[in-house]
């Protein structure tokens, strides 16, 4: 039969929150409860009758609790096929109780790793009995309901209450799928812990939280997001984020991480690239100067700040149509102003652990690489020209380099007084990227005299430094590494342009 009435249940859980109503419902329905260790004690203290698993197996919990339920009388009660006469006969022969419901969760392995616990503590949180019980019960979903997460307790309680102890085959199969989701994710976390240095060339990715997006990059494409967005952001206002919103938010967060503990900094992004960035003594001016970088592209963009957004800044932002605003916090007046546009997405960014690796599909497989965690610092700079950059120029060079790292290659970034003047993004030649940046800067009336130039990769020819010099650029930062580096160095020396090399390329594709 597809509908099956439960008469017995095994409960053995690490997390007891939310368990009491289920236990009391089982008592009300006359369902025999079997349990172990701390769960058995918990149920007993509720005043509910519970049968210790040791009474079934005639074997105590051993090895400090490492072995409790790993016994044929337990697994036989779960894995027997109720429509198989031989299985039923063996249950009777060996006095094995039928187990209709299994409620088991797993030791908190991921939380233990994240807490910075010792290796021994982490190893002890690798669940053996629990994972085995889940797999067995989920495998035998035709006869057994497997509940593997406390997040499902309310649904289980409703199912059991509505069905008076009965569940349908469809329900049991659905819970089996949930259980295999739990078990596979758990094993993935364990493997990735042991393979954190990637000595084994294998990729295992598991995300248990996900949502269906309105669509993908375009309306005719399906889109999904897998990850704990709510842990990273508090969404205070606005519509649901789209696929493209999420990509822009990701780019914004990665860029602003470079300026996390610095003076007030504001960035405006469009299609994953910054079209405005400025650092000032106050946030209001930082926003105004970031917007000046490209007030046209800023329309419909994603805005991010490294400081709390105040009323004055919010009033300026409110004049612009923007999709998303991100900040560590907002004062009350600022928040009310920004909420003035009903669809504007307002996010508070929380501190979370970010992935260390970048994953993307490629051909018929997957590419995996470490994130580019290298940020150029003054200590990384090697002055290769006779003329050295001034202290102010060095600050601008580092500012431009940070932005360059987060802009699509080929890219050239022009900056002055810690303000983005313009950037050339995603061009097939570095000369095209530079010409694009110069044209854009001049179209917004930037004076490039004394500005600096950053490049994500080396100059194979001196053409870029020549074009830059003729447009007022006074200092250059680039990784170097071309066999023709000297040609660019010679031009700079002849024309009194300072240039530093970092030794680090920052391609972004």
PDB file of C-alpha atoms in Angstrom, residues 92-283:
ATOM      1  CA  UNK A  92      10.408 -12.701  13.792  1.00  0.00           C
ATOM      2  CA  UNK A  93      13.269 -15.208  13.971  1.00  0.00           C
ATOM      3  CA  UNK A  94      15.759 -12.705  15.393  1.00  0.00           C
ATOM      4  CA  UNK A  95      13.217 -10.667  17.403  1.00  0.00           C
ATOM      5  CA  UNK A  96      13.876  -7.476  15.403  1.00  0.00           C
ATOM      6  CA  UNK A  97      11.350  -4.643  15.797  1.00  0.00           C
ATOM      7  CA  UNK A  98      10.017  -2.973  12.663  1.00  0.00           C
ATOM      8  CA  UNK A  99      11.023   0.723  12.541  1.00  0.00           C
ATOM      9  CA  UNK A 100       8.565   2.842  10.530  1.00  0.00           C
ATOM     10  CA  UNK A 101       9.969   6.298  11.199  1.00  0.00           C
ATOM     11  CA  UNK A 102      13.629   7.280  11.623  1.00  0.00           C
ATOM     12  CA  UNK A 103      14.410  10.762  12.944  1.00  0.00           C
ATOM     13  CA  UNK A 104      18.154  11.277  12.886  1.00  0.00           C
ATOM     14  CA  UNK A 105      20.398  14.282  12.306  1.00  0.00           C
ATOM     15  CA  UNK A 106      24.156  14.559  12.034  1.00  0.00           C
ATOM     16  CA  UNK A 107      26.952  15.919  14.183  1.00  0.00           C
ATOM     17  CA  UNK A 108      27.646  19.572  13.195  1.00  0.00           C
ATOM     18  CA  UNK A 109      30.800  18.907  11.191  1.00  0.00           C
ATOM     19  CA  UNK A 110      30.815  22.161   9.177  1.00  0.00           C
ATOM     20  CA  UNK A 111      30.146  24.336  12.223  1.00  0.00           C
ATOM     21  CA  UNK A 112      32.948  22.608  14.093  1.00  0.00           C
ATOM     22  CA  UNK A 113      35.380  23.268  11.237  1.00  0.00           C
ATOM     23  CA  UNK A 114      34.246  26.899  10.998  1.00  0.00           C
ATOM     24  CA  UNK A 115      34.748  27.383  14.748  1.00  0.00           C
ATOM     25  CA  UNK A 116      38.468  26.754  14.401  1.00  0.00           C
ATOM     26  CA  UNK A 117      38.313  23.637  16.579  1.00  0.00           C
ATOM     27  CA  UNK A 118      41.226  21.225  16.852  1.00  0.00           C
ATOM     28  CA  UNK A 119      41.614  18.438  14.321  1.00  0.00           C
ATOM     29  CA  UNK A 120      40.665  15.863  16.951  1.00  0.00           C
ATOM     30  CA  UNK A 121      37.407  17.680  17.727  1.00  0.00           C
ATOM     31  CA  UNK A 122      36.670  17.936  14.012  1.00  0.00           C
ATOM     32  CA  UNK A 123      37.314  14.229  13.459  1.00  0.00           C
ATOM     33  CA  UNK A 124      34.966  13.334  16.311  1.00  0.00           C
ATOM     34  CA  UNK A 125      32.238  15.291  14.545  1.00  0.00           C
ATOM     35  CA  UNK A 126      32.354  12.960  11.548  1.00  0.00           C
ATOM     36  CA  UNK A 127      29.094  11.105  12.030  1.00  0.00           C
ATOM     37  CA  UNK A 128      29.077   7.359  11.402  1.00  0.00           C
ATOM     38  CA  UNK A 129      25.926   5.946  12.920  1.00  0.00           C
ATOM     39  CA  UNK A 130      23.715   8.857  11.929  1.00  0.00           C
ATOM     40  CA  UNK A 131      24.766   8.914   8.294  1.00  0.00           C
ATOM     41  CA  UNK A 132      24.301   5.143   8.085  1.00  0.00           C
ATOM     42  CA  UNK A 133      20.799   5.335   9.575  1.00  0.00           C
ATOM     43  CA  UNK A 134      19.819   8.112   7.167  1.00  0.00           C
ATOM     44  CA  UNK A 135      21.027   6.190   4.119  1.00  0.00           C
ATOM     45  CA  UNK A 136      19.286   3.013   5.251  1.00  0.00           C
ATOM     46  CA  UNK A 137      15.971   4.686   6.034  1.00  0.00           C
ATOM     47  CA  UNK A 138      15.989   6.780   2.854  1.00  0.00           C
ATOM     48  CA  UNK A 139      16.844   3.753   0.755  1.00  0.00           C
ATOM     49  CA  UNK A 140      13.841   1.888   2.181  1.00  0.00           C
ATOM     50  CA  UNK A 141      11.411   4.807   1.699  1.00  0.00           C
ATOM     51  CA  UNK A 142       8.705   2.377   0.551  1.00  0.00           C
ATOM     52  CA  UNK A 143       8.297   1.369   4.174  1.00  0.00           C
ATOM     53  CA  UNK A 144      10.144   3.999   6.222  1.00  0.00           C
ATOM     54  CA  UNK A 145       9.806   7.761   6.696  1.00  0.00           C
ATOM     55  CA  UNK A 146      13.273   9.298   7.103  1.00  0.00           C
ATOM     56  CA  UNK A 147      13.574  12.711   8.769  1.00  0.00           C
ATOM     57  CA  UNK A 148      17.151  14.003   8.616  1.00  0.00           C
ATOM     58  CA  UNK A 149      16.932  17.688   9.557  1.00  0.00           C
ATOM     59  CA  UNK A 150      15.364  19.724  12.330  1.00  0.00           C
ATOM     60  CA  UNK A 151      14.225  22.142   9.611  1.00  0.00           C
ATOM     61  CA  UNK A 152      11.661  19.487   8.618  1.00  0.00           C
ATOM     62  CA  UNK A 153      10.197  18.920  12.094  1.00  0.00           C
ATOM     63  CA  UNK A 154       7.189  21.208  11.621  1.00  0.00           C
ATOM     64  CA  UNK A 155       6.300  19.578   8.314  1.00  0.00           C
ATOM     65  CA  UNK A 156       6.651  16.098   9.800  1.00  0.00           C
ATOM     66  CA  UNK A 157       4.448  17.036  12.741  1.00  0.00           C
ATOM     67  CA  UNK A 158       1.771  18.287  10.351  1.00  0.00           C
ATOM     68  CA  UNK A 159       2.019  15.130   8.220  1.00  0.00           C
ATOM     69  CA  UNK A 160       1.726  12.781  11.180  1.00  0.00           C
ATOM     70  CA  UNK A 161      -1.080  14.810  12.753  1.00  0.00           C
ATOM     71  CA  UNK A 162      -3.096  15.103   9.550  1.00  0.00           C
ATOM     72  CA  UNK A 163      -2.614  11.454   8.630  1.00  0.00           C
ATOM     73  CA  UNK A 164      -3.176  10.179  12.169  1.00  0.00           C
ATOM     74  CA  UNK A 165       0.229   8.483  12.024  1.00  0.00           C
ATOM     75  CA  UNK A 166       0.031   7.548   8.337  1.00  0.00           C
ATOM     76  CA  UNK A 167       2.191   8.812   5.479  1.00  0.00           C
ATOM     77  CA  UNK A 168       1.937   8.338   1.729  1.00  0.00           C
ATOM     78  CA  UNK A 169       4.564   6.794  -0.527  1.00  0.00           C
ATOM     79  CA  UNK A 170       4.901  10.167  -2.222  1.00  0.00           C
ATOM     80  CA  UNK A 171       5.669  11.834   1.127  1.00  0.00           C
ATOM     81  CA  UNK A 172       8.204   9.193   2.095  1.00  0.00           C
ATOM     82  CA  UNK A 173       9.970   9.423  -1.260  1.00  0.00           C
ATOM     83  CA  UNK A 174      10.146  13.213  -0.980  1.00  0.00           C
ATOM     84  CA  UNK A 175      11.705  12.931   2.473  1.00  0.00           C
ATOM     85  CA  UNK A 176      14.129  10.328   1.126  1.00  0.00           C
ATOM     86  CA  UNK A 177      15.321  12.865  -1.462  1.00  0.00           C
ATOM     87  CA  UNK A 178      15.779  15.443   1.314  1.00  0.00           C
ATOM     88  CA  UNK A 179      17.761  12.897   3.305  1.00  0.00           C
ATOM     89  CA  UNK A 180      20.115  12.056   0.452  1.00  0.00           C
ATOM     90  CA  UNK A 181      20.588  15.804  -0.022  1.00  0.00           C
ATOM     91  CA  UNK A 182      21.683  15.999   3.616  1.00  0.00           C
ATOM     92  CA  UNK A 183      23.958  12.960   3.445  1.00  0.00           C
ATOM     93  CA  UNK A 184      25.642  13.936   0.161  1.00  0.00           C
ATOM     94  CA  UNK A 185      26.258  17.481   1.401  1.00  0.00           C
ATOM     95  CA  UNK A 186      27.752  16.125   4.613  1.00  0.00           C
ATOM     96  CA  UNK A 187      30.143  13.825   2.757  1.00  0.00           C
ATOM     97  CA  UNK A 188      31.134  16.671   0.445  1.00  0.00           C
ATOM     98  CA  UNK A 189      32.029  18.862   3.429  1.00  0.00           C
ATOM     99  CA  UNK A 190      34.153  16.084   4.916  1.00  0.00           C
ATOM    100  CA  UNK A 191      35.968  15.437   1.646  1.00  0.00           C
ATOM    101  CA  UNK A 192      36.673  19.128   1.113  1.00  0.00           C
ATOM    102  CA  UNK A 193      38.090  19.376   4.640  1.00  0.00           C
ATOM    103  CA  UNK A 194      40.517  16.538   3.965  1.00  0.00           C
ATOM    104  CA  UNK A 195      41.304  17.884   0.483  1.00  0.00           C
ATOM    105  CA  UNK A 196      41.613  21.566   1.409  1.00  0.00           C
ATOM    106  CA  UNK A 197      45.035  21.718  -0.258  1.00  0.00           C
ATOM    107  CA  UNK A 198      43.533  20.199  -3.417  1.00  0.00           C
ATOM    108  CA  UNK A 199      46.085  17.394  -3.516  1.00  0.00           C
ATOM    109  CA  UNK A 200      43.377  15.241  -5.076  1.00  0.00           C
ATOM    110  CA  UNK A 201      42.233  16.733  -8.392  1.00  0.00           C
ATOM    111  CA  UNK A 202      38.542  16.290  -7.705  1.00  0.00           C
ATOM    112  CA  UNK A 203      35.769  18.879  -7.456  1.00  0.00           C
ATOM    113  CA  UNK A 204      32.879  18.510  -5.043  1.00  0.00           C
ATOM    114  CA  UNK A 205      30.480  21.426  -4.608  1.00  0.00           C
ATOM    115  CA  UNK A 206      27.333  21.269  -2.526  1.00  0.00           C
ATOM    116  CA  UNK A 207      24.883  24.062  -1.704  1.00  0.00           C
ATOM    117  CA  UNK A 208      21.736  23.141   0.191  1.00  0.00           C
ATOM    118  CA  UNK A 209      20.174  26.601   0.131  1.00  0.00           C
ATOM    119  CA  UNK A 210      18.870  27.839  -3.190  1.00  0.00           C
ATOM    120  CA  UNK A 211      16.210  29.907  -4.870  1.00  0.00           C
ATOM    121  CA  UNK A 212      14.640  30.106  -8.300  1.00  0.00           C
ATOM    122  CA  UNK A 213      15.242  33.518  -9.878  1.00  0.00           C
ATOM    123  CA  UNK A 214      12.773  35.325 -12.114  1.00  0.00           C
ATOM    124  CA  UNK A 215      15.036  34.385 -15.031  1.00  0.00           C
ATOM    125  CA  UNK A 216      18.706  34.158 -15.908  1.00  0.00           C
ATOM    126  CA  UNK A 217      20.878  36.685 -17.706  1.00  0.00           C
ATOM    127  CA  UNK A 218      18.057  37.158 -20.218  1.00  0.00           C
ATOM    128  CA  UNK A 219      14.299  36.579 -19.888  1.00  0.00           C
ATOM    129  CA  UNK A 220      14.365  33.430 -22.033  1.00  0.00           C
ATOM    130  CA  UNK A 221      16.939  31.756 -19.723  1.00  0.00           C
ATOM    131  CA  UNK A 222      16.172  29.988 -16.449  1.00  0.00           C
ATOM    132  CA  UNK A 223      18.179  31.168 -13.462  1.00  0.00           C
ATOM    133  CA  UNK A 224      18.969  29.896  -9.968  1.00  0.00           C
ATOM    134  CA  UNK A 225      21.059  31.054  -7.024  1.00  0.00           C
ATOM    135  CA  UNK A 226      22.558  28.534  -4.629  1.00  0.00           C
ATOM    136  CA  UNK A 227      23.973  29.885  -1.393  1.00  0.00           C
ATOM    137  CA  UNK A 228      22.977  31.499   1.888  1.00  0.00           C
ATOM    138  CA  UNK A 229      22.213  35.020   0.686  1.00  0.00           C
ATOM    139  CA  UNK A 230      20.381  35.833   3.929  1.00  0.00           C
ATOM    140  CA  UNK A 231      23.530  35.138   5.956  1.00  0.00           C
ATOM    141  CA  UNK A 232      25.515  37.645   3.921  1.00  0.00           C
ATOM    142  CA  UNK A 233      22.901  40.372   3.604  1.00  0.00           C
ATOM    143  CA  UNK A 234      19.942  41.807   5.474  1.00  0.00           C
ATOM    144  CA  UNK A 235      17.523  42.895   2.774  1.00  0.00           C
ATOM    145  CA  UNK A 236      15.712  45.949   4.106  1.00  0.00           C
ATOM    146  CA  UNK A 237      13.675  46.982   1.096  1.00  0.00           C
ATOM    147  CA  UNK A 238      12.949  46.465  -2.573  1.00  0.00           C
ATOM    148  CA  UNK A 239      12.140  43.845  -5.156  1.00  0.00           C
ATOM    149  CA  UNK A 240      13.706  40.416  -5.530  1.00  0.00           C
ATOM    150  CA  UNK A 241      17.258  40.417  -6.822  1.00  0.00           C
ATOM    151  CA  UNK A 242      17.747  39.220 -10.378  1.00  0.00           C
ATOM    152  CA  UNK A 243      20.526  37.088 -11.828  1.00  0.00           C
ATOM    153  CA  UNK A 244      22.252  40.218 -13.158  1.00  0.00           C
ATOM    154  CA  UNK A 245      21.742  42.054  -9.847  1.00  0.00           C
ATOM    155  CA  UNK A 246      23.513  39.227  -8.052  1.00  0.00           C
ATOM    156  CA  UNK A 247      26.478  39.340 -10.425  1.00  0.00           C
ATOM    157  CA  UNK A 248      26.794  43.102  -9.930  1.00  0.00           C
ATOM    158  CA  UNK A 249      26.456  42.758  -6.157  1.00  0.00           C
ATOM    159  CA  UNK A 250      29.233  40.156  -6.207  1.00  0.00           C
ATOM    160  CA  UNK A 251      31.488  42.473  -8.203  1.00  0.00           C
ATOM    161  CA  UNK A 252      30.680  45.373  -5.879  1.00  0.00           C
ATOM    162  CA  UNK A 253      31.426  43.408  -2.715  1.00  0.00           C
ATOM    163  CA  UNK A 254      34.736  42.117  -4.088  1.00  0.00           C
ATOM    164  CA  UNK A 255      35.822  45.601  -5.127  1.00  0.00           C
ATOM    165  CA  UNK A 256      34.866  47.272  -1.846  1.00  0.00           C
ATOM    166  CA  UNK A 257      36.738  44.595   0.115  1.00  0.00           C
ATOM    167  CA  UNK A 258      39.898  46.337  -1.139  1.00  0.00           C
ATOM    168  CA  UNK A 259      38.857  49.502   0.755  1.00  0.00           C
ATOM    169  CA  UNK A 260      37.260  47.859   3.775  1.00  0.00           C
ATOM    170  CA  UNK A 261      39.101  49.640   6.583  1.00  0.00           C
ATOM    171  CA  UNK A 262      40.032  52.799   4.708  1.00  0.00           C
ATOM    172  CA  UNK A 263      38.611  56.314   4.541  1.00  0.00           C
ATOM    173  CA  UNK A 264      35.022  56.728   3.260  1.00  0.00           C
ATOM    174  CA  UNK A 265      34.859  55.131  -0.178  1.00  0.00           C
ATOM    175  CA  UNK A 266      31.957  54.838  -2.596  1.00  0.00           C
ATOM    176  CA  UNK A 267      31.680  52.788  -5.790  1.00  0.00           C
ATOM    177  CA  UNK A 268      29.097  52.582  -8.555  1.00  0.00           C
ATOM    178  CA  UNK A 269      29.076  49.481 -10.751  1.00  0.00           C
ATOM    179  CA  UNK A 270      27.393  48.533 -13.993  1.00  0.00           C
ATOM    180  CA  UNK A 271      27.701  45.168 -15.736  1.00  0.00           C
ATOM    181  CA  UNK A 272      30.278  44.023 -13.146  1.00  0.00           C
ATOM    182  CA  UNK A 273      32.646  46.944 -13.756  1.00  0.00           C
ATOM    183  CA  UNK A 274      33.055  50.132 -11.734  1.00  0.00           C
ATOM    184  CA  UNK A 275      31.934  53.268 -13.560  1.00  0.00           C
ATOM    185  CA  UNK A 276      32.547  55.425 -10.504  1.00  0.00           C
ATOM    186  CA  UNK A 277      34.855  55.214  -7.483  1.00  0.00           C
ATOM    187  CA  UNK A 278      36.107  57.825  -5.072  1.00  0.00           C
ATOM    188  CA  UNK A 279      37.638  58.045  -1.599  1.00  0.00           C
ATOM    189  CA  UNK A 280      37.144  61.177   0.476  1.00  0.00           C
ATOM    190  CA  UNK A 281      37.086  62.498   4.047  1.00  0.00           C
ATOM    191  CA  UNK A 282      33.304  62.106   4.186  1.00  0.00           C
ATOM    192  CA  UNK A 283      30.898  59.718   2.489  1.00  0.00           C
TER     193      UNK A 283
END
